[in-house]
Coordinates of N, CA and C in Angstrom, one line a residue:
X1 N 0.6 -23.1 -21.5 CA 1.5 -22.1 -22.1 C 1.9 -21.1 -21.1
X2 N 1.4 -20.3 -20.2 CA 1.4 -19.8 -19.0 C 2.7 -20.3 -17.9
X3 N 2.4 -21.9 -17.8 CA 3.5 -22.4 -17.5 C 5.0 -22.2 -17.9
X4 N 4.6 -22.5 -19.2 CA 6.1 -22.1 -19.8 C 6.7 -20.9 -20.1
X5 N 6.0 -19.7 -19.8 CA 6.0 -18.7 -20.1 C 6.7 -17.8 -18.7
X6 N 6.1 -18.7 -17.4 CA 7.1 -18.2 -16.7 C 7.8 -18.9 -15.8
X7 N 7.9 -20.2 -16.4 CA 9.3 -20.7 -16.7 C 10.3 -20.3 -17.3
X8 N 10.4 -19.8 -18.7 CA 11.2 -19.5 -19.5 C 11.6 -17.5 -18.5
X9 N 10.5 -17.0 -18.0 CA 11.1 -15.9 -17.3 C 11.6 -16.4 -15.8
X10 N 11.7 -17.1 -15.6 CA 12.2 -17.2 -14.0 C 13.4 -17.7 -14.6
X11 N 14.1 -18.7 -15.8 CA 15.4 -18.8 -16.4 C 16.2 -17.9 -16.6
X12 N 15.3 -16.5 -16.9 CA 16.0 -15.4 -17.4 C 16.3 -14.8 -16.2
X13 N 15.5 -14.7 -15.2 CA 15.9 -13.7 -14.0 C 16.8 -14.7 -13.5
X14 N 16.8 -16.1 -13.4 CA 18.4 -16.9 -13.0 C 19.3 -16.2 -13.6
X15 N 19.1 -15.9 -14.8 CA 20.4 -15.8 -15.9 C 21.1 -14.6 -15.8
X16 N 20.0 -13.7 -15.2 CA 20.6 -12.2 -14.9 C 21.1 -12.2 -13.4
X17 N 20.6 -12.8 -12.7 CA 21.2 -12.7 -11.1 C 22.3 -13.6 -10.8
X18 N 22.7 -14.5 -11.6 CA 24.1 -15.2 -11.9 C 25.1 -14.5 -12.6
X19 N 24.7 -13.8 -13.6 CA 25.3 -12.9 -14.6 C 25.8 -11.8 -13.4
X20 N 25.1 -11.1 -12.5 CA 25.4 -10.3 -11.6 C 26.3 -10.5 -10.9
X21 N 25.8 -11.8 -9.9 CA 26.6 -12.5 -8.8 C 28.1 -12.5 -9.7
X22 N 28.5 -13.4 -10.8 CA 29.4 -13.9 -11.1 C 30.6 -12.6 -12.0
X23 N 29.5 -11.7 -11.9 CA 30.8 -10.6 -12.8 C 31.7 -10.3 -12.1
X24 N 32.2 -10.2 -11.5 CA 33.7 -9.7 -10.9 C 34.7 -11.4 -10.9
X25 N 34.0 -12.7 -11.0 CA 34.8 -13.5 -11.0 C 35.5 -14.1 -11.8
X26 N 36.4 -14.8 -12.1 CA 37.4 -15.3 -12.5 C 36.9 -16.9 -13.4
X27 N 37.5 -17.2 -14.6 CA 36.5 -18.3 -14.7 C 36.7 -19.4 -14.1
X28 N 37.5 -19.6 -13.1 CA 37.7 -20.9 -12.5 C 36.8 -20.8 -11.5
X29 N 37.1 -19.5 -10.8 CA 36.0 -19.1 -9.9 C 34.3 -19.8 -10.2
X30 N 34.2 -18.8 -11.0 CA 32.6 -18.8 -11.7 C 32.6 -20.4 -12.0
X31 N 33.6 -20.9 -12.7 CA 33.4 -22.8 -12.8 C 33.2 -23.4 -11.4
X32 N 33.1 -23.2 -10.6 CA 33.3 -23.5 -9.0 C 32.6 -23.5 -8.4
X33 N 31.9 -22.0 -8.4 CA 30.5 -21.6 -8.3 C 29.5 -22.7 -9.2
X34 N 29.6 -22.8 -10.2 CA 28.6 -23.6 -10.9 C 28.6 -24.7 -10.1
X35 N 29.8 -25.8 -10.0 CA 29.4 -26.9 -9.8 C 29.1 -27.4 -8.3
X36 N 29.3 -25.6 -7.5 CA 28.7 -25.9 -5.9 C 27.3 -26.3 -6.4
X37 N 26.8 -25.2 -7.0 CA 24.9 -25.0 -7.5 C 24.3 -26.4 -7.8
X38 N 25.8 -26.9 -8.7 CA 25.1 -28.8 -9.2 C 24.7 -29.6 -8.0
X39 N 26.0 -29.4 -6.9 CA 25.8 -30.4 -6.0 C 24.5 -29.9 -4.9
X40 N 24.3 -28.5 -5.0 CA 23.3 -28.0 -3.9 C 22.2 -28.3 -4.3
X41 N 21.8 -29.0 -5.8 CA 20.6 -29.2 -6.6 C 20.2 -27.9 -6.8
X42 N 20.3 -27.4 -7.3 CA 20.0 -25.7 -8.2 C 20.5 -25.4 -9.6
X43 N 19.6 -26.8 -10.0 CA 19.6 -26.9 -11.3 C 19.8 -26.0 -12.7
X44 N 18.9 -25.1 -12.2 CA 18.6 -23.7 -13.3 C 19.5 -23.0 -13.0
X45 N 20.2 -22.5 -11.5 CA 20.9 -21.6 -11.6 C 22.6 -21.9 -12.1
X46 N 22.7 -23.3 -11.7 CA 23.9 -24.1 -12.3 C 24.0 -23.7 -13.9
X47 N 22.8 -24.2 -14.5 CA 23.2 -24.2 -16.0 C 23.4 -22.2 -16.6
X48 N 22.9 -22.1 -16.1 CA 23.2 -20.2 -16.1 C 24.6 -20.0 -16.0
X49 N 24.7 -20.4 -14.5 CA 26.3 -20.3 -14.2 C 27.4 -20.7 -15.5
X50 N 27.1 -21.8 -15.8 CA 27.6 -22.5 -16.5 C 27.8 -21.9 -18.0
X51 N 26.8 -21.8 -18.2 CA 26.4 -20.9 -19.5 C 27.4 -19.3 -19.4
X52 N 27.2 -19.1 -18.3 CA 28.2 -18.0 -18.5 C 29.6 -18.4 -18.5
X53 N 30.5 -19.1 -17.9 CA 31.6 -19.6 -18.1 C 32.1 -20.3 -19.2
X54 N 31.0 -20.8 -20.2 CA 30.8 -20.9 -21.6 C 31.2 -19.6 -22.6
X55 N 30.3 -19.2 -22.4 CA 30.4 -17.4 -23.0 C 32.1 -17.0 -22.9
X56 N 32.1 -17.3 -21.6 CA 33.5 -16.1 -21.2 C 35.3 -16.8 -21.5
X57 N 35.0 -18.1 -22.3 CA 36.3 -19.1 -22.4 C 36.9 -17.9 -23.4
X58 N 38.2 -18.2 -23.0 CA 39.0 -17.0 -23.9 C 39.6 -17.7 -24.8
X59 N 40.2 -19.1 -24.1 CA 41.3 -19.6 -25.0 C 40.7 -20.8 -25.8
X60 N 40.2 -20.6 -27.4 CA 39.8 -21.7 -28.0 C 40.2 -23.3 -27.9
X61 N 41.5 -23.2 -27.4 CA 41.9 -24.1 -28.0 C 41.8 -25.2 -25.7
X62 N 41.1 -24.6 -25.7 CA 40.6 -25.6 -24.1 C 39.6 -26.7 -24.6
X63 N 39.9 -27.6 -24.9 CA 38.9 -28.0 -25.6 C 38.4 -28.7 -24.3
X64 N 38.9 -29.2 -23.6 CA 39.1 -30.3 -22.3 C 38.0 -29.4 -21.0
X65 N 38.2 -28.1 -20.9 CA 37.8 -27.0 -20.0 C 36.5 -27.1 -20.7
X66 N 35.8 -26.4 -22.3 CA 34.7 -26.5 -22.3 C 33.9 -27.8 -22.6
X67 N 34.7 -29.3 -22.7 CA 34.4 -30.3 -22.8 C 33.7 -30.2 -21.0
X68 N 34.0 -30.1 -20.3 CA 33.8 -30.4 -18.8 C 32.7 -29.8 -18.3
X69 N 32.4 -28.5 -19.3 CA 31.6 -27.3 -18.7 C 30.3 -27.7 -19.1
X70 N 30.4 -28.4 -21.1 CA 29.0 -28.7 -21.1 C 28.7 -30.0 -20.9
X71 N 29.3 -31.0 -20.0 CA 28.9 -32.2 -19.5 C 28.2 -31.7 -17.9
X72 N 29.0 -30.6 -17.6 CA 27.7 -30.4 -16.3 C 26.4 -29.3 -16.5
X73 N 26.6 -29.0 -17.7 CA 25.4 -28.0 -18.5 C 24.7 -29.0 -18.8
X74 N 24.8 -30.0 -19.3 CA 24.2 -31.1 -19.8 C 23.0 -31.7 -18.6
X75 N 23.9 -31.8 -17.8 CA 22.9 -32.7 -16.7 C 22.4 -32.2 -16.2
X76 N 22.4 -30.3 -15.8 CA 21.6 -29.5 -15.5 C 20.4 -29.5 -16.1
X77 N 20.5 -29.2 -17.8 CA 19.7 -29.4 -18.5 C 18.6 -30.5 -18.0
X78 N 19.2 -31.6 -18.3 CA 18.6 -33.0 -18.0 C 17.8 -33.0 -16.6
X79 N 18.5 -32.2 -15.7 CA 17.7 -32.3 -14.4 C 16.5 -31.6 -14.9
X80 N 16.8 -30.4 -15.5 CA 15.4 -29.5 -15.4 C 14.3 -29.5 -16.3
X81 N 14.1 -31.0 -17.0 CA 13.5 -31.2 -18.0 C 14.1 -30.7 -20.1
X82 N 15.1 -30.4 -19.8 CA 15.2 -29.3 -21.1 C 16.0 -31.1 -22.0
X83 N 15.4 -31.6 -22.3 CA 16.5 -32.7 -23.3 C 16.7 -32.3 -24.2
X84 N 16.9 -31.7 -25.0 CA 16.9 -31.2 -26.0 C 18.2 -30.4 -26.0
X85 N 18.0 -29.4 -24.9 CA 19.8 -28.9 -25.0 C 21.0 -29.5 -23.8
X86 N 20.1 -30.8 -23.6 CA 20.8 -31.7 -22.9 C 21.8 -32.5 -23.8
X87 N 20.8 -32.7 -24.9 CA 21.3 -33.3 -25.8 C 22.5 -32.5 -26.9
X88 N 22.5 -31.3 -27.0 CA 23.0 -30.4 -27.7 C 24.1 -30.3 -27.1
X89 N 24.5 -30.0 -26.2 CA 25.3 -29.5 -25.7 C 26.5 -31.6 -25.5
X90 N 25.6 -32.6 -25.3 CA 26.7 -33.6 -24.9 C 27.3 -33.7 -26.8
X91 N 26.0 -33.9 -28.0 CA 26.8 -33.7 -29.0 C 27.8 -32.9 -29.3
X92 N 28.0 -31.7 -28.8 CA 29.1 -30.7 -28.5 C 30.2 -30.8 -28.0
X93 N 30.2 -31.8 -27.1 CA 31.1 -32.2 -26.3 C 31.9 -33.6 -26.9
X94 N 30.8 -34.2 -27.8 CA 31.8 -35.4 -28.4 C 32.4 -34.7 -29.7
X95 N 31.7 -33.6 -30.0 CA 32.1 -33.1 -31.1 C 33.9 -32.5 -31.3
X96 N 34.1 -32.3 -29.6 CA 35.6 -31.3 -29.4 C 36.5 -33.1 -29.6
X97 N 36.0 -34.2 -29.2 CA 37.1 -35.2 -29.1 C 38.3 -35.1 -28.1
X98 N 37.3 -35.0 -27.0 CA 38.6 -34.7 -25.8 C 38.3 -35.9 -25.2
X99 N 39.3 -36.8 -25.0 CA 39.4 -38.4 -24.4 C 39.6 -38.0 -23.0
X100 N 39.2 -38.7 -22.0 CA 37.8 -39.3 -21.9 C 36.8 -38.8 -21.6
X101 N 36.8 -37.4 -21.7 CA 35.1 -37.1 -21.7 C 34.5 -36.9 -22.9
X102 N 35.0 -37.5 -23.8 CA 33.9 -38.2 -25.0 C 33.2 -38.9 -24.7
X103 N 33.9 -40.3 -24.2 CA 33.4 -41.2 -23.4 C 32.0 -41.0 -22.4
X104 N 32.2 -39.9 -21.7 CA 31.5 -39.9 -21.0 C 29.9 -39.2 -21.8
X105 N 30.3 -38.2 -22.4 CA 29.3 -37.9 -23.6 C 28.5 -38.8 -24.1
X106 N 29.2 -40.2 -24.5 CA 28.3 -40.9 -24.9 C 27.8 -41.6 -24.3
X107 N 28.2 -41.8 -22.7 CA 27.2 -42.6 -22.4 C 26.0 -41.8 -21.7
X108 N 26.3 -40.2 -21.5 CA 25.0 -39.3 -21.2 C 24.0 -39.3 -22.3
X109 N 24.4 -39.7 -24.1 CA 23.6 -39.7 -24.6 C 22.9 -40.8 -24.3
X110 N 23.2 -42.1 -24.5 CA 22.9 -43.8 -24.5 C 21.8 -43.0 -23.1
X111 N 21.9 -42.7 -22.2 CA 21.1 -43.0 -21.2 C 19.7 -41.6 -21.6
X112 N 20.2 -40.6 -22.0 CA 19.4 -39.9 -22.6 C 18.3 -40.2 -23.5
X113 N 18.8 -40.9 -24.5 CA 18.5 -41.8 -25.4 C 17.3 -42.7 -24.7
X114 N 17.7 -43.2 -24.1 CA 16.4 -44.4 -23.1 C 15.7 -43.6 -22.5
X115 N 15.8 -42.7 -22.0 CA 14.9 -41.8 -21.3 C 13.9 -41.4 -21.9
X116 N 14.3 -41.0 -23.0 CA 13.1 -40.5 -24.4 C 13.0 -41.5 -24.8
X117 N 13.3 -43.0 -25.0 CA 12.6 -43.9 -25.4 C 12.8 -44.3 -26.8
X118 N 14.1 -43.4 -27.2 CA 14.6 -43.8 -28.7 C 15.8 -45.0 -28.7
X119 N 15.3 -46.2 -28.6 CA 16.0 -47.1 -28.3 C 17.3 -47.8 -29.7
X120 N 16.7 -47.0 -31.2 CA 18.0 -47.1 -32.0 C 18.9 -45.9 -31.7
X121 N 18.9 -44.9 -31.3 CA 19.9 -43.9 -30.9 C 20.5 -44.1 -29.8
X122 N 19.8 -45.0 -28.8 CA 20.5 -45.4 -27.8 C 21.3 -46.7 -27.9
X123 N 21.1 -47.4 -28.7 CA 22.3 -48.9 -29.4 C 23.4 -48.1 -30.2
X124 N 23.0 -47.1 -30.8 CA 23.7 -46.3 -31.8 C 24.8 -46.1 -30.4
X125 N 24.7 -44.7 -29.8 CA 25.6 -44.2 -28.8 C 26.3 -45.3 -28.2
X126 N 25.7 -46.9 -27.7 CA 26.2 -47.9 -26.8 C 27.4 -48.2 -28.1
X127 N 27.1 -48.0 -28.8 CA 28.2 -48.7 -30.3 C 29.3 -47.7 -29.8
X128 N 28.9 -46.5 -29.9 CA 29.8 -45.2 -30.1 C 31.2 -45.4 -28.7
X129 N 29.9 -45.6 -27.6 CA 30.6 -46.0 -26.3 C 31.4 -46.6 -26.3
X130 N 31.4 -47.9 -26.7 CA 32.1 -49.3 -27.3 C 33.5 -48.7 -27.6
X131 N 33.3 -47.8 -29.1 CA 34.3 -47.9 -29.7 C 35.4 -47.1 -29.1
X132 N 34.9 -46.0 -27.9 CA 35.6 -45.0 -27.3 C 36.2 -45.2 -26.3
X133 N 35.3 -46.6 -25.6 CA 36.1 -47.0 -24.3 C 35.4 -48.6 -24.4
X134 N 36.6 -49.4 -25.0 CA 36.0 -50.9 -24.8 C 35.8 -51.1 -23.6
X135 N 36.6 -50.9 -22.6 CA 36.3 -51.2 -20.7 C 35.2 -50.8 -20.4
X136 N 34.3 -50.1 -21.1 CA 33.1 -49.4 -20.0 C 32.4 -50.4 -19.5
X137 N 31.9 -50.3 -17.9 CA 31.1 -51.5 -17.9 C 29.7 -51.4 -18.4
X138 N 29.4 -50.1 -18.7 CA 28.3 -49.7 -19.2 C 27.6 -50.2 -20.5
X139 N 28.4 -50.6 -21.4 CA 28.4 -50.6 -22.8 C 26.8 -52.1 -22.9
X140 N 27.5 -53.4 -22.0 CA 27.0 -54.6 -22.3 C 25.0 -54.4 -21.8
X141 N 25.2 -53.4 -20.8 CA 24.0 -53.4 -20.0 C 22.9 -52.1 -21.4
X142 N 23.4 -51.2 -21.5 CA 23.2 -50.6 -22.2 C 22.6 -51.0 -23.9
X143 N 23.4 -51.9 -24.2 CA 22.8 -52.7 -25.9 C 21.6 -53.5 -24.8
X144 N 21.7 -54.1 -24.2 CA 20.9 -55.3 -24.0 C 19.3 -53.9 -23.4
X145 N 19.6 -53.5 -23.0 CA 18.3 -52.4 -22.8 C 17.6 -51.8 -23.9
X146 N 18.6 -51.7 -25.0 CA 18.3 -50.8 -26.2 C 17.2 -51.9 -26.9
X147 N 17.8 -53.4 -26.7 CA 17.3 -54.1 -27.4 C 16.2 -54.3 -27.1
X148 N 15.9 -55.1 -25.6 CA 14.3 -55.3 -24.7 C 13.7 -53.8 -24.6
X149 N 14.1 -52.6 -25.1 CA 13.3 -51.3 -25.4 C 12.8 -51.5 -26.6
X150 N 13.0 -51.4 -27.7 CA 12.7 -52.1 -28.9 C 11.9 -52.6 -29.2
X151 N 12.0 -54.2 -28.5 CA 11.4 -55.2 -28.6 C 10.1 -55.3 -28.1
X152 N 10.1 -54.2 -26.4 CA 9.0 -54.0 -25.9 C 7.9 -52.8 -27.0
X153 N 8.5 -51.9 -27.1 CA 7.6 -51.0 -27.6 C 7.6 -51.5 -29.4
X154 N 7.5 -52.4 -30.1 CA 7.3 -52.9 -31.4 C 6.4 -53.7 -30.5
X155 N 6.7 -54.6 -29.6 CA 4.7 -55.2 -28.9 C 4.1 -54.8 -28.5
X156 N 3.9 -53.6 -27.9 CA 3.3 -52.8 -27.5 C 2.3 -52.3 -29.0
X157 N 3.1 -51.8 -29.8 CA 2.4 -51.1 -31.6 C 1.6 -52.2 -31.8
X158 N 2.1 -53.4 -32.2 CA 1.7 -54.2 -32.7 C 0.0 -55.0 -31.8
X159 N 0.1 -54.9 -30.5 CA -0.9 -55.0 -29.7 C -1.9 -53.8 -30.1
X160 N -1.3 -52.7 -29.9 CA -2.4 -51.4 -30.4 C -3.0 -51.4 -31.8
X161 N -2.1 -52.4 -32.6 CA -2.7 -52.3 -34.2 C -3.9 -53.5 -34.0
X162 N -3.7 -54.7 -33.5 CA -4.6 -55.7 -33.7 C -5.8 -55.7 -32.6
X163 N -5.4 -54.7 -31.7 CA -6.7 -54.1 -31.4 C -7.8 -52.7 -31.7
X164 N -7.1 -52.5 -32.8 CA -7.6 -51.1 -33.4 C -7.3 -50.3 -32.9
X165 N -7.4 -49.9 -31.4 CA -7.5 -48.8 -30.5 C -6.3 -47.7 -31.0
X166 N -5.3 -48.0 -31.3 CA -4.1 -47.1 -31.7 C -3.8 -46.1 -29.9
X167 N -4.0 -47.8 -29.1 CA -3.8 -47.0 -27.4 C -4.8 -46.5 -27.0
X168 N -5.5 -46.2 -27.1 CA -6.8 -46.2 -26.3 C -8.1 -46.6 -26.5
X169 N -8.6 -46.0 -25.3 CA -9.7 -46.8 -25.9 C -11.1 -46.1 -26.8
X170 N -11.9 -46.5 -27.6 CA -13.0 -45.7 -28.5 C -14.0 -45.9 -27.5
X171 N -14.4 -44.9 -27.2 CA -15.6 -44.8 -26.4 C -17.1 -45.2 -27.1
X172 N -17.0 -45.3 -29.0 CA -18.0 -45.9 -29.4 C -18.2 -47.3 -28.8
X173 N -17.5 -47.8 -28.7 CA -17.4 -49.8 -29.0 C -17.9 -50.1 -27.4
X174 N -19.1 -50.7 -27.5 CA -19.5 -51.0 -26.3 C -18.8 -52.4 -25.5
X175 N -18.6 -52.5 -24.3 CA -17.7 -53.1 -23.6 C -18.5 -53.6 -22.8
X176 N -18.3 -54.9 -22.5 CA -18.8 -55.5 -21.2 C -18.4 -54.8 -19.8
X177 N -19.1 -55.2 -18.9 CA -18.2 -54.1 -17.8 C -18.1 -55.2 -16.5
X178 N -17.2 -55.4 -15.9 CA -17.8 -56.3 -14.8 C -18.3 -56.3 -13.4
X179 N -18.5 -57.1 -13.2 CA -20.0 -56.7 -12.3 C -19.3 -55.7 -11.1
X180 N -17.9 -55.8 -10.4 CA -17.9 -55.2 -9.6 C -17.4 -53.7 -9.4
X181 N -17.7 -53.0 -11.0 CA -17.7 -51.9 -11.7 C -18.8 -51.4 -12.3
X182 N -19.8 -52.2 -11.8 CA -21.4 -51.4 -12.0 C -21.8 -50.8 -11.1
X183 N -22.7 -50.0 -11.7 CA -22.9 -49.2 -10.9 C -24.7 -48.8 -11.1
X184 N -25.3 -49.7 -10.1 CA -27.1 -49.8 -10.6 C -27.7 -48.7 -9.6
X185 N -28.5 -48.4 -10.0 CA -29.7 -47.3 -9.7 C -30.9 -48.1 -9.0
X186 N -31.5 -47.0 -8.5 CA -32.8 -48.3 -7.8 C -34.2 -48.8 -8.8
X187 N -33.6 -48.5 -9.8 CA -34.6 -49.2 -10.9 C -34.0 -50.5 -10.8
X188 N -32.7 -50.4 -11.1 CA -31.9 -51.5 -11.0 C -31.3 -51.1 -12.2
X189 N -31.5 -50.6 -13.2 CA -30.7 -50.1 -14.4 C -29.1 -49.3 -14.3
X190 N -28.2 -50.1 -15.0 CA -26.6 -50.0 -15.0 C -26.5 -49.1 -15.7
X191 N -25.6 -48.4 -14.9 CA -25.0 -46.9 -15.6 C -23.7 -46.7 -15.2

């Protein structure tokens, strides 16, 4: 907890010393600045950056400008562990319908998706992909993973069911051990 406690304050002191840095600038500016911070790997301070150039869009109707802003908010996210507003932010972005970085939305989900290991939300998005850009070459590689993801972790359950363990192991149930994992005393008695 500790951890995250100042994690979530060292986000904030990004957020205020970006907020600093970038007030006098322009949003193209401040967009610029952000995506130096992506390429310098400064993940946290990127998505801040970012986050403010969010805040500060004037003209609603950019849909294309904040389509762009939360696909590299996204990956910031994604870099710094946050999936969750990794995820938030690409649904956001397919949600404006700006071609082709819908496209691209969904295939940050699809891969998102596999990362966390939700292998029907990731066939889902490959579908989504499909329908938004038949050419992707991504689409064919992406079902076929969703599927051997699946298929692996339903054997995986299914191994943990028929050996009771539900994944590990019960320290009641006594186990053979083999020999070259004993460990004898000078009585000679295995412990």
């Amino acid at each position: 907890a500790e951890r995250d406690g100042g994690e979530a304050e060292r986000r904030r002191a990004a957020m205020a010393a970006v907020g600093a840095e970038l007030e006098g600038m322009t949003l193209p500016e401040a967009e610029l600045h952000g995506t130096d911070l992506v390429s310098a790997g400064d993940f946290a301070s990127a998505a801040a950056s970012l986050s403010f150039c969010l805040d500060r869009i004037v003209d609603n109707s950019d849909f294309a400008g904040r389509c762009r802003l939360l696909l590299n908010r996204s990956r910031c996210h994604r870099e710094v562990g946050e999936d969750a507003k990794a995820v938030a932010d690409l649904e956001e972005c397919l949600g404006l319908g700006v071609s082709p970085l819908d496209a691209k939305a969904a295939l940050g989900l699809a891969r998102l998706s596999e990362q966390m290991e939700d292998f029907e939300a990731m066939a889902a998005h490959a579908e989504r992909l499909a329908s938004l850009d038949p050419s992707s070459p991504d689409v064919a590689g992406l079902k076929s993973r969703s599927r051997r993801g699946a298929r692996l972790r339903e054997e995986r359950e299914e191994r943990e069911r028929a050996e009771g363990t539900g994944g590990g192991l019960l320290p009641s149930v006594p186990r053979k051990v083999p020999a070259r994992f004993e460990n004898r005393g000078k009585s000679g008695a295995v412990f």
